[in-house]
Coordinates of C-alpha atoms in Angstrom, one line a residue:
Chain A
X276 CA 140.2 144.9 71.6
X277 CA 139.8 141.1 71.8
X278 CA 136.0 141.4 71.6
X279 CA 136.3 143.7 68.6
X280 CA 138.5 141.1 66.7
X281 CA 136.1 138.3 67.7
X282 CA 133.2 140.2 66.3
X283 CA 134.9 140.8 63.0
X284 CA 136.0 137.2 62.9
X285 CA 132.4 136.1 63.3
X286 CA 131.3 138.5 60.6
X287 CA 134.1 137.3 58.3
X288 CA 133.2 133.7 58.9
X289 CA 129.5 134.4 58.1
X290 CA 130.5 136.1 54.9
X291 CA 132.7 133.2 53.9
X292 CA 129.8 130.8 54.5
X293 CA 127.3 133.0 52.6
X294 CA 129.6 133.5 49.6
X295 CA 130.5 129.8 49.7
X296 CA 126.8 129.0 49.4
X297 CA 126.2 131.4 46.7
X298 CA 129.3 130.1 44.8
X299 CA 127.8 126.6 45.1
X300 CA 124.5 127.7 43.5
X301 CA 126.1 129.7 40.7
X302 CA 129.2 127.6 40.3
X303 CA 128.4 127.0 36.7
X304 CA 129.4 130.5 35.7
X305 CA 132.6 130.0 33.9
X306 CA 133.4 132.9 31.5
X307 CA 136.1 130.9 29.7
X308 CA 134.2 127.7 29.2
X309 CA 134.3 126.4 25.6
X310 CA 131.4 124.0 26.1
X311 CA 128.1 124.3 27.9
X312 CA 126.4 121.0 28.7
X313 CA 123.1 120.3 30.5
X314 CA 122.7 116.7 31.7
X315 CA 119.2 115.4 32.2
X316 CA 118.4 112.8 34.8
X317 CA 114.7 111.8 35.0
X318 CA 115.0 108.1 34.9
X319 CA 114.1 105.7 37.9
X320 CA 116.9 103.3 36.9
X321 CA 119.6 103.5 39.7
X322 CA 122.3 102.9 37.1
X323 CA 121.4 106.1 35.4
X324 CA 122.4 108.0 38.5
X325 CA 125.9 106.6 38.3
X326 CA 126.0 107.2 34.6
X327 CA 125.1 110.9 34.7
X328 CA 127.8 111.5 37.3
X329 CA 130.3 109.5 35.3
X330 CA 129.5 111.6 32.2
X331 CA 129.9 114.9 34.1
X332 CA 133.2 113.6 35.4
X333 CA 134.4 112.6 32.0
X334 CA 133.5 116.0 30.5
X335 CA 135.6 117.7 33.2
X336 CA 138.5 115.4 32.5
X337 CA 138.2 116.2 28.8
X338 CA 137.8 119.9 28.9
X339 CA 139.2 120.8 32.2
X340 CA 137.3 122.4 35.2
X341 CA 137.3 125.9 33.5
X342 CA 136.7 124.6 30.0
X343 CA 133.2 123.3 30.4
X344 CA 130.1 124.5 32.1
X345 CA 127.9 121.6 33.3
X346 CA 124.6 121.7 35.0
X347 CA 122.8 118.5 36.0
X348 CA 119.0 118.9 36.0
X349 CA 117.0 116.3 37.9
X350 CA 113.3 115.9 37.7
X351 CA 110.7 113.1 37.9
X352 CA 112.1 109.9 39.4
X353 CA 115.6 111.3 38.7
X354 CA 115.2 113.8 41.5
X355 CA 116.3 111.1 44.0
X356 CA 119.8 111.8 42.9
X357 CA 119.6 115.1 44.8
X358 CA 118.1 113.6 48.0
X359 CA 120.3 114.4 51.0
X360 CA 121.0 110.8 51.9
X361 CA 121.7 109.6 48.3
X362 CA 124.5 107.0 48.2
X363 CA 126.3 109.2 45.6
X364 CA 126.4 112.3 47.8
X365 CA 130.2 112.0 48.1
X366 CA 130.6 112.1 44.3
X367 CA 128.0 115.0 44.0
X368 CA 130.0 117.0 46.5
X369 CA 133.2 116.4 44.5
X370 CA 131.6 117.5 41.3
X371 CA 130.1 120.5 43.0
X372 CA 133.6 121.4 44.1
X373 CA 134.6 121.3 40.4
X374 CA 131.9 123.7 39.4
X375 CA 129.2 121.4 38.3
X376 CA 125.7 122.9 39.1
X377 CA 122.8 120.8 40.4
X378 CA 119.3 121.8 39.8
X379 CA 116.2 120.0 41.0
X380 CA 112.6 120.3 39.9
X381 CA 110.3 122.0 42.5
X382 CA 107.2 120.5 40.9
X383 CA 108.6 117.0 41.4
X384 CA 109.6 117.8 44.9
X385 CA 106.0 119.0 45.7
X386 CA 104.6 115.8 44.1
X387 CA 106.9 113.6 46.2
X388 CA 106.1 115.5 49.3
X389 CA 102.4 114.7 48.8
X390 CA 103.2 111.0 48.5
X391 CA 105.6 110.9 51.4
X392 CA 103.7 113.2 53.8
X393 CA 106.8 115.3 54.3
X394 CA 109.2 117.3 52.1
X395 CA 112.2 115.2 51.2
X396 CA 115.5 116.6 52.5
X397 CA 117.6 117.7 49.6
X398 CA 121.4 117.8 49.1
X399 CA 122.5 121.3 50.1
X400 CA 124.5 121.8 46.9
X401 CA 121.3 121.5 44.8
X402 CA 119.0 124.4 43.9
X403 CA 115.4 123.3 43.8
X404 CA 113.6 125.9 41.9
X405 CA 111.0 125.9 39.1
X406 CA 110.1 123.1 36.8
X407 CA 113.1 121.0 35.7
X408 CA 112.1 120.8 32.0
X409 CA 111.7 124.6 31.8
X410 CA 115.2 125.0 33.1
X411 CA 116.5 122.7 30.4
X412 CA 114.6 124.6 27.7
X413 CA 115.9 127.9 29.0
X414 CA 119.5 126.6 29.0
X415 CA 119.3 125.1 25.5
X416 CA 117.3 127.9 23.7
X417 CA 118.6 131.0 25.5
X418 CA 122.1 130.2 26.8
X419 CA 123.6 127.9 24.2
X420 CA 123.7 124.7 26.2
X421 CA 123.8 121.3 24.6
X422 CA 121.4 118.8 26.1
X423 CA 122.7 115.3 26.9
X424 CA 120.6 112.6 28.4
X425 CA 122.8 109.7 29.3
Chain B
X88 CA 108.3 88.0 74.1
X89 CA 107.4 91.7 74.4
X90 CA 109.9 92.1 77.2
X91 CA 112.6 90.4 75.2
X92 CA 111.9 92.7 72.2
X93 CA 112.0 95.7 74.5
X94 CA 115.4 94.5 75.8
X95 CA 116.7 94.1 72.3
X96 CA 115.6 97.6 71.3
X97 CA 117.1 99.0 74.5
X98 CA 120.4 97.3 73.9
X99 CA 120.4 98.5 70.3
X100 CA 119.8 102.0 71.3
X101 CA 122.6 101.7 73.9
X102 CA 125.0 100.4 71.3
X103 CA 124.0 103.1 68.9
X104 CA 124.4 105.7 71.6
X105 CA 127.9 104.6 72.6
X106 CA 129.1 104.6 69.0
X107 CA 129.0 108.4 68.4
X108 CA 129.8 108.0 64.8
X109 CA 128.3 108.4 61.3
X110 CA 126.1 105.7 59.9
X111 CA 127.3 104.4 56.6
X112 CA 125.8 102.5 53.7
X113 CA 126.6 98.9 52.8
X114 CA 130.1 97.4 52.6
X115 CA 129.7 94.6 55.1
X116 CA 127.4 91.5 55.1
X117 CA 124.8 92.9 57.5
X118 CA 124.5 96.0 55.3
X119 CA 124.9 94.4 52.0
X120 CA 122.2 91.8 52.6
X121 CA 119.9 93.9 54.8
X122 CA 119.9 97.4 53.3
X123 CA 119.9 99.1 49.9
X124 CA 122.0 102.1 48.9
X125 CA 120.0 105.2 49.9
X126 CA 117.9 106.9 47.2
X127 CA 119.5 104.9 44.4
X128 CA 117.9 101.5 44.7
X129 CA 115.1 100.5 42.4
X130 CA 111.7 99.1 43.1
X131 CA 112.7 95.6 42.1
X132 CA 116.1 94.4 41.1
X133 CA 116.0 90.8 39.8
X134 CA 119.2 89.0 40.5
X135 CA 120.6 85.5 41.2
X136 CA 123.3 83.0 40.5
X137 CA 123.8 79.4 39.2
X138 CA 126.4 76.9 40.4
X139 CA 126.7 73.7 38.4
X140 CA 129.4 71.5 39.7
X141 CA 131.2 68.2 39.5
X142 CA 132.5 66.2 42.5
X143 CA 134.4 63.0 42.8
X144 CA 136.0 60.7 45.3
X145 CA 137.6 57.4 44.8
X146 CA 134.5 55.8 46.2
X147 CA 136.2 53.7 48.9
X148 CA 133.8 51.5 50.7
X149 CA 133.3 51.0 54.5
X150 CA 136.2 48.9 55.8
X151 CA 134.8 47.7 59.1
X152 CA 131.7 47.3 61.2
X153 CA 128.2 46.2 60.4
X154 CA 128.1 48.0 57.0
X155 CA 131.4 46.7 55.7
X156 CA 131.6 46.8 52.0
X157 CA 128.8 49.3 51.6
X158 CA 129.0 52.9 50.4
X159 CA 130.6 55.3 52.9
X160 CA 128.6 58.4 53.5
X161 CA 131.7 60.6 53.6
X162 CA 132.7 59.4 50.1
X163 CA 129.3 59.9 48.6
X164 CA 128.3 62.9 46.5
X165 CA 126.1 65.5 48.1
X166 CA 123.1 65.8 48.5
X167 CA 121.7 62.5 47.2
X168 CA 124.5 60.3 48.5
X169 CA 123.9 57.7 45.8
X170 CA 127.1 58.0 43.8
X171 CA 130.8 58.7 44.3
X172 CA 131.1 61.1 41.4
X173 CA 128.8 63.1 39.2
X174 CA 127.3 66.4 38.1
X175 CA 124.9 68.5 40.1
X176 CA 123.4 72.0 40.0
X177 CA 124.1 72.6 43.6
X178 CA 122.6 76.1 43.7
X179 CA 120.3 78.0 41.3
X180 CA 118.9 81.0 43.1
X181 CA 116.7 83.8 41.9
X182 CA 115.9 86.8 43.9
X183 CA 114.3 90.2 43.9
X184 CA 115.4 93.1 46.1
X185 CA 114.8 96.8 46.4
X186 CA 112.6 99.4 47.9
X187 CA 108.8 99.2 47.7
X188 CA 108.5 102.9 47.1
X189 CA 111.7 104.3 45.5
X190 CA 111.2 107.8 46.8
X191 CA 111.2 106.5 50.4
X192 CA 114.6 104.9 51.1
X193 CA 113.6 103.9 54.7
X194 CA 112.0 100.6 53.8
X195 CA 113.6 97.9 51.7
X196 CA 113.1 94.2 51.1
X197 CA 115.1 91.1 50.1
X198 CA 113.7 87.9 48.6
X199 CA 115.5 84.9 47.4
X200 CA 114.4 81.4 46.3
X201 CA 116.5 78.2 45.8
X202 CA 115.9 76.0 42.8
X203 CA 119.1 73.9 43.0
X204 CA 119.6 70.4 44.3
X205 CA 120.9 70.6 47.8
X206 CA 120.1 70.2 51.5
X207 CA 117.6 73.0 51.3
X208 CA 115.5 71.5 48.5
X209 CA 116.1 67.8 49.1
X210 CA 114.4 67.6 52.4
X211 CA 110.8 68.2 53.4
X212 CA 109.2 67.9 50.0
X213 CA 108.9 70.4 47.2
X214 CA 111.6 71.4 44.8
X215 CA 111.8 75.1 45.4
X216 CA 112.3 76.7 48.8
X217 CA 112.3 80.4 49.8
X218 CA 115.5 81.0 51.6
X219 CA 115.2 84.7 52.3
X220 CA 112.1 87.0 52.7
X221 CA 112.7 90.0 54.8
X222 CA 111.8 93.7 55.2
X223 CA 114.2 96.2 56.7
X224 CA 113.0 99.4 58.4
X225 CA 115.7 102.2 58.5
X226 CA 113.9 104.8 60.5
X227 CA 115.8 104.7 63.8
X228 CA 119.4 106.1 63.5
X229 CA 121.8 103.4 64.7
X230 CA 119.1 100.7 65.0
X231 CA 117.8 99.4 61.7
X232 CA 115.3 96.6 62.1
X233 CA 115.1 93.6 59.8
X234 CA 112.2 91.2 60.1
X235 CA 111.5 87.9 58.3
X236 CA 113.8 85.1 57.2
X237 CA 117.4 85.8 56.4
X238 CA 121.0 84.9 57.2
X239 CA 121.7 85.1 60.9
X240 CA 124.6 87.2 62.2
X241 CA 127.3 84.8 62.9
X242 CA 130.3 82.9 61.4
X243 CA 131.9 84.6 58.5
X244 CA 131.8 81.4 56.4
X245 CA 128.0 81.2 56.8
X246 CA 127.2 84.9 56.8
X247 CA 129.1 85.8 53.7
X248 CA 127.4 85.7 50.3
X249 CA 127.9 82.2 48.9
X250 CA 128.5 83.5 45.5
X251 CA 131.8 85.1 46.6
X252 CA 132.9 82.0 48.7
X253 CA 136.4 81.1 47.6
X254 CA 135.9 77.3 47.9
X255 CA 133.3 74.8 46.9
X256 CA 132.7 72.8 50.1
X257 CA 132.4 74.3 53.6
X258 CA 134.9 73.6 56.3
X259 CA 134.3 70.6 58.6
X260 CA 133.3 72.8 61.6
X261 CA 130.9 75.0 59.6
X262 CA 129.4 72.0 57.9
X263 CA 129.0 70.0 61.1
X264 CA 128.2 72.6 63.6
X265 CA 126.6 75.6 61.9
X266 CA 124.8 74.2 58.8
X267 CA 122.2 72.8 61.1
X268 CA 120.2 69.7 60.3
X269 CA 116.9 69.4 62.2
X270 CA 115.7 66.1 63.6
X271 CA 112.7 64.8 65.5
X272 CA 114.8 62.4 67.5
X273 CA 118.4 61.8 68.4
X274 CA 118.7 58.6 66.4
X275 CA 119.5 56.3 69.3
X276 CA 116.4 54.2 69.3
X277 CA 115.1 54.2 65.8
X278 CA 116.4 50.8 64.7
X279 CA 114.0 48.1 63.6
X280 CA 114.4 45.3 61.2
X281 CA 114.6 46.4 57.6
X282 CA 112.4 44.9 55.0
X283 CA 115.1 44.2 52.5
X284 CA 118.4 42.5 52.4
X285 CA 122.0 43.7 53.3
X286 CA 123.4 46.6 51.3
X287 CA 120.0 47.8 50.2
X288 CA 118.7 51.2 50.9
X289 CA 115.2 50.0 51.8
X290 CA 114.6 52.6 54.4
X291 CA 111.9 51.4 56.7
X292 CA 111.2 55.0 57.7
X293 CA 113.3 55.0 60.9
X294 CA 116.6 56.4 59.7
X295 CA 116.0 59.5 61.7
X296 CA 116.2 61.7 58.6
X297 CA 116.1 65.5 58.9
X298 CA 112.6 66.8 59.2
X299 CA 113.1 69.5 56.5
X300 CA 115.6 71.8 55.0
X301 CA 119.0 72.5 56.5
X302 CA 119.3 75.8 58.2
X303 CA 121.3 77.3 55.4
X304 CA 122.7 79.7 58.1
X305 CA 119.3 81.3 58.3
X306 CA 116.4 81.8 60.7
X307 CA 113.1 83.6 61.0
X308 CA 112.9 86.5 63.4
X309 CA 113.8 90.1 64.0
X310 CA 117.2 91.7 64.0
X311 CA 118.4 95.1 65.1
X312 CA 121.6 96.2 63.5
X313 CA 123.7 99.0 62.0
X314 CA 127.1 100.1 60.9
X315 CA 129.1 103.1 62.0
X316 CA 132.1 104.7 60.5
X317 CA 135.1 106.1 62.4
X318 CA 137.7 107.4 60.0
X319 CA 138.8 104.4 58.0
X320 CA 137.2 102.0 60.5
X321 CA 133.8 100.5 60.3
X322 CA 132.0 99.0 63.3
X323 CA 128.9 96.8 62.9
X324 CA 126.6 95.2 65.4
X325 CA 123.6 92.9 65.2
X326 CA 121.2 91.5 67.8
X327 CA 118.7 89.0 66.7
X328 CA 115.9 86.9 68.1
X329 CA 114.6 84.0 66.0
X330 CA 112.7 80.8 66.1
X331 CA 115.9 78.8 65.9
X332 CA 114.2 76.6 63.3
X333 CA 116.0 77.5 60.1
X334 CA 114.0 78.0 56.9
X335 CA 110.8 76.6 55.5
X336 CA 109.8 75.5 58.9
X337 CA 107.4 77.1 61.5
X338 CA 108.0 77.3 65.2
X339 CA 107.7 74.0 67.2
X340 CA 108.2 75.3 70.7
X341 CA 108.2 78.5 72.7
X342 CA 112.0 78.7 72.9
X343 CA 113.7 81.6 71.1
X344 CA 117.2 81.7 69.6
X345 CA 119.3 84.8 70.4
X346 CA 122.2 86.0 68.2
X347 CA 124.8 88.5 69.0
X348 CA 127.4 89.8 66.5
X349 CA 130.1 92.5 66.4
X350 CA 132.7 93.3 63.8
X351 CA 135.3 96.1 63.4
X352 CA 136.9 96.5 60.0
X353 CA 139.8 98.7 58.8
X354 CA 138.7 99.5 55.3
X355 CA 141.5 99.8 52.7
X356 CA 139.7 100.3 49.4
X357 CA 136.7 99.4 47.3
X358 CA 133.2 98.6 48.2
X359 CA 130.7 95.7 48.1
X360 CA 131.4 92.0 48.8
X361 CA 135.0 92.1 47.6
X362 CA 136.0 95.2 49.5
X363 CA 139.6 95.3 50.7
X364 CA 139.9 95.5 54.5
X365 CA 141.0 93.9 57.7
X366 CA 138.0 92.7 59.8
X367 CA 137.8 91.2 63.2
X368 CA 134.6 89.7 64.4
X369 CA 133.0 87.8 67.2
X370 CA 129.5 86.2 67.5
X371 CA 127.4 84.0 69.7
X372 CA 124.1 82.2 69.4
X373 CA 122.1 80.4 72.1
X374 CA 118.9 78.5 72.0
X375 CA 117.1 75.2 72.7
X376 CA 116.0 72.4 70.5
X377 CA 113.0 70.2 71.1
X378 CA 113.0 66.6 70.2
X379 CA 109.7 64.8 70.0
X380 CA 110.6 61.1 69.3
X381 CA 113.7 59.3 70.5
X382 CA 115.2 61.2 73.4
X383 CA 112.2 63.6 73.6
X384 CA 112.9 66.7 75.5
X385 CA 114.5 70.2 75.3
X386 CA 118.2 70.6 74.9
X387 CA 120.5 73.6 74.9
X388 CA 122.3 74.5 71.7
X389 CA 125.0 77.1 71.9
X390 CA 127.5 78.2 69.3
X391 CA 130.2 80.9 69.4
X392 CA 133.1 82.0 67.4
X393 CA 135.6 84.7 66.6
X394 CA 137.9 85.4 63.7
X395 CA 139.5 87.7 61.3
X396 CA 139.6 88.3 57.6
X397 CA 142.1 90.2 55.5
X398 CA 142.1 91.3 52.0
X399 CA 144.5 93.8 50.4
X400 CA 146.0 93.9 47.0
X401 CA 146.9 90.4 45.9
X402 CA 146.6 88.8 49.3
X403 CA 143.6 87.4 51.2
X404 CA 143.5 85.5 54.5
X405 CA 141.0 84.4 57.1
X406 CA 140.9 82.6 60.4
X407 CA 138.0 81.6 62.5
X408 CA 137.6 79.5 65.7
X409 CA 134.2 78.0 66.4
X410 CA 133.0 76.3 69.6
X411 CA 129.8 74.4 70.1
X412 CA 127.9 73.0 73.1
X413 CA 124.8 70.8 72.6
X414 CA 122.9 69.3 69.7
X415 CA 126.1 68.0 67.9
X416 CA 125.3 66.4 64.6
X417 CA 127.1 63.1 64.9
X418 CA 126.9 61.7 61.4
X419 CA 125.5 58.2 60.7
X420 CA 125.9 54.8 62.2
X421 CA 129.0 53.0 61.0
X422 CA 129.7 55.6 58.4
X423 CA 126.8 54.2 56.3
X424 CA 124.3 56.0 54.2
X425 CA 121.2 56.6 56.5
X426 CA 118.6 54.0 55.7
X427 CA 121.2 51.4 54.6
X428 CA 120.7 47.9 56.0
X429 CA 123.5 46.3 57.9
X430 CA 125.0 43.0 56.9
X431 CA 125.9 41.5 60.3
X432 CA 124.1 38.8 62.2
X433 CA 121.9 39.4 65.2
X434 CA 123.7 40.4 68.3
X435 CA 126.8 41.8 66.7
X436 CA 124.8 44.7 65.3
X437 CA 123.2 45.5 68.6
X438 CA 126.6 45.4 70.2
X439 CA 128.0 47.8 67.8
X440 CA 125.2 50.3 67.8
X441 CA 123.7 49.9 71.1
X442 CA 120.3 49.7 69.4
X443 CA 117.8 46.9 69.3
X444 CA 117.1 44.6 66.5
X445 CA 113.3 44.4 66.9
X446 CA 112.8 41.8 64.2
X447 CA 115.5 39.6 65.4
X448 CA 116.8 38.8 62.0
X449 CA 120.2 40.4 62.7
X450 CA 119.9 43.4 60.5
X451 CA 119.6 47.1 61.5
X452 CA 119.2 50.3 59.6
X453 CA 121.7 53.1 59.8
X454 CA 120.4 56.3 61.1
X455 CA 121.4 59.9 61.5
X456 CA 122.5 60.7 65.1
X457 CA 122.6 63.7 67.3
X458 CA 124.5 64.0 70.5
X459 CA 122.2 66.3 72.4
X460 CA 124.7 67.1 75.2
X461 CA 127.9 66.8 73.2
X462 CA 130.6 69.4 72.7
X463 CA 132.8 70.3 69.7
X464 CA 135.0 72.9 68.3
X465 CA 137.0 73.6 65.2
X466 CA 138.9 76.3 63.2
X467 CA 140.1 77.1 59.7
X468 CA 142.9 79.1 58.2
X469 CA 142.8 80.4 54.7
X470 CA 145.2 82.2 52.4
X471 CA 144.7 83.3 48.9
X472 CA 146.9 84.9 46.3
X473 CA 145.6 86.7 43.2
X474 CA 148.5 87.5 40.9
X475 CA 146.1 89.2 38.5
X476 CA 142.4 89.8 38.1
X477 CA 141.9 86.5 36.2
X478 CA 143.5 84.1 38.6
X479 CA 143.4 83.3 42.3
X480 CA 145.1 80.5 44.1
X481 CA 143.9 79.4 47.5
X482 CA 144.9 77.1 50.3
X483 CA 142.8 76.3 53.4
X484 CA 143.5 74.1 56.4
X485 CA 140.6 73.2 58.7
X486 CA 140.2 71.1 61.8
X487 CA 136.9 69.8 63.2
X488 CA 136.9 68.1 66.7
X489 CA 133.6 66.4 67.2
X490 CA 132.4 65.2 70.6
X491 CA 135.4 66.5 72.6
X492 CA 133.7 65.8 75.9
X493 CA 133.5 62.0 75.5
X494 CA 136.9 60.5 74.6
X495 CA 135.5 57.3 73.0
X496 CA 133.2 59.3 70.8
X497 CA 135.7 62.0 69.8
X498 CA 136.4 62.3 66.1
X499 CA 138.9 64.6 64.5
X500 CA 138.7 65.7 60.9
X501 CA 141.6 67.5 59.3
X502 CA 141.4 68.8 55.7
X503 CA 143.8 70.6 53.4
X504 CA 142.0 72.3 50.5
X505 CA 143.9 73.4 47.5
X506 CA 142.0 75.7 45.1
X507 CA 142.2 77.7 42.0
X508 CA 139.7 80.3 40.7
X509 CA 139.7 81.6 37.1
X510 CA 137.5 84.7 36.6
X511 CA 136.0 85.0 33.1
X512 CA 134.7 88.3 34.2
X513 CA 133.6 90.0 37.4
X514 CA 130.5 87.9 37.6
X515 CA 131.5 84.5 36.3
X516 CA 134.3 82.1 37.3
X517 CA 135.3 78.5 37.6
X518 CA 136.6 77.1 40.9
X519 CA 138.6 73.9 41.1
X520 CA 139.3 72.3 44.5
X521 CA 141.2 69.3 45.7
X522 CA 140.6 68.3 49.4
X523 CA 143.1 66.1 51.2
X524 CA 140.9 64.7 53.9
X525 CA 141.9 62.8 57.0
X526 CA 139.8 61.6 60.0
X527 CA 140.4 59.6 63.1
X528 CA 139.1 58.7 66.5
X529 CA 142.1 60.0 68.4
X530 CA 141.4 58.2 71.7
X531 CA 140.8 54.8 70.2
X532 CA 143.4 52.3 69.0
X533 CA 144.2 52.2 65.3
X534 CA 142.7 48.8 65.2
X535 CA 139.3 50.0 66.4
X536 CA 136.5 49.8 63.9
X537 CA 136.0 53.5 64.1
X538 CA 139.5 54.2 63.0
X539 CA 139.3 51.5 60.3
X540 CA 136.2 53.2 58.9
X541 CA 137.6 56.7 59.1
X542 CA 140.8 55.7 57.4
X543 CA 138.7 55.1 54.3
X544 CA 137.9 58.7 53.9
X545 CA 139.0 59.7 50.4
X546 CA 140.4 62.9 49.1
X547 CA 137.8 64.8 47.0
X548 CA 138.0 66.6 43.7
X549 CA 135.5 69.3 42.9
X550 CA 135.0 71.8 40.0
X551 CA 132.3 74.4 40.0
X552 CA 131.1 77.0 37.5
X553 CA 129.5 80.1 38.8
X554 CA 127.6 82.9 37.1
X555 CA 125.9 85.8 38.9
X556 CA 123.2 87.7 37.0

């Protein structure tokens, strides 16, 4: 009996972990959102990293967690924002918990890997898939997002 | 050397291994000066600060001894020692820091140069000196490696960033024991007849002047360090090996300086140099100094200290105790400006100083002195109150006991410093200080020349403007 319960507990825990991960990737799906904003970070300036996170935070304050869909797309030098060891990782985690999506550019990641000699470890909340600029074009032209580049 | 480095690395790994905690970024001096925030720092951040100031004493002259009536070194304005009051741009520093390759946060650098008029630039020629030039490698968890010239892990007053220092002048113990002056001789046998008359500063080249820049609390070498977080506590360590020769100076012997440092801090809030927290720290440095002229030889130089800092809300406080053994900077003869010519007849001068008057004309030249086997200690207490973000009021009491091992040579300096800071914004402020200074030779009668001279130590007024960019 005990073994049976333990097995189900493990399965349940695994399910929670999996759905948690999925939720993180697709956290931007908010059916009641009035606004849809895509924030672009492609600048090497360290201050821009802080700024883009500030803007996301301010948008949530203004419209509420469920009132705005936000996705931060990082490419070029801006991809450093989504590195696993980034000094802002605490803030990124907080925004992720509030439904902000983080998308990294896979082309940039490949380019950086060539220069570094290894693939940089990325923040687990970020989805690194496809070119960043294509993602922005898709969100703006097909899904009604407004592009903001702080 | 290789063996020593291996020992340092081993010790660092042991320390890292014992502290099973999570490495954190910045928020203490070791990290603020030696690392960059991961994956956010730029290739080159230009920064710096400027500190113009005004200082004034009453200008009391020497009251006894061979240099009676001449300018007293302790009442003269730093670093030129030619006036009792005046303006000076004491510090003007420009630096660059960052990561060479922004996508690789594991290697960062720190460069800073001094353009101001002070003990760094005044000595050894040239008007600009590089104070910091270091590279940090962050590849080994728990054991970052910093190589080059940089601030040594030690006293809080020396290690802290000078642009957040709450006062204008250092405490007596820090100034006398830690802001090291480097000499070729001990100053005991450098006296010859001067070429000019009494009261002149016709230095005949034997005033035992420092052979270059003051240490500026820095050294060239290699440091292993890191910081670990445990809940709301942060623990930091550093082990360093250096030349023990300060800045702008190469190695002159095979002796190496070793530095040990530990701090534990309960972090309350904030980040950066003005973070709120309660820190306890202890440090030790040991080495040897080699003199090549008077008193030629190798001498031990040991320094150690412990203390605490507190900052929370409107209150700030600090305490530190410092002890020193060997190579005690012992000021100048008779309280005179080094290089000044005495005004006593032959015989009397020799009696006072214990030095010879080679020319036989009765005059000698004041020199800097070092007590190579002396001992000293000191401490300071600081309290500050900031009623609002614009204003801060500070009070500090510091004691410096010089040459505690020889009763006749012991000198005791006690200073109360009252201070006010007004912040124009987060990066610019004005500081006003008034120092109530007292000094005595506690084991000599009041009528002794030493006490007569020291009783002439004036209070000092200082005002300084600071902008960080």
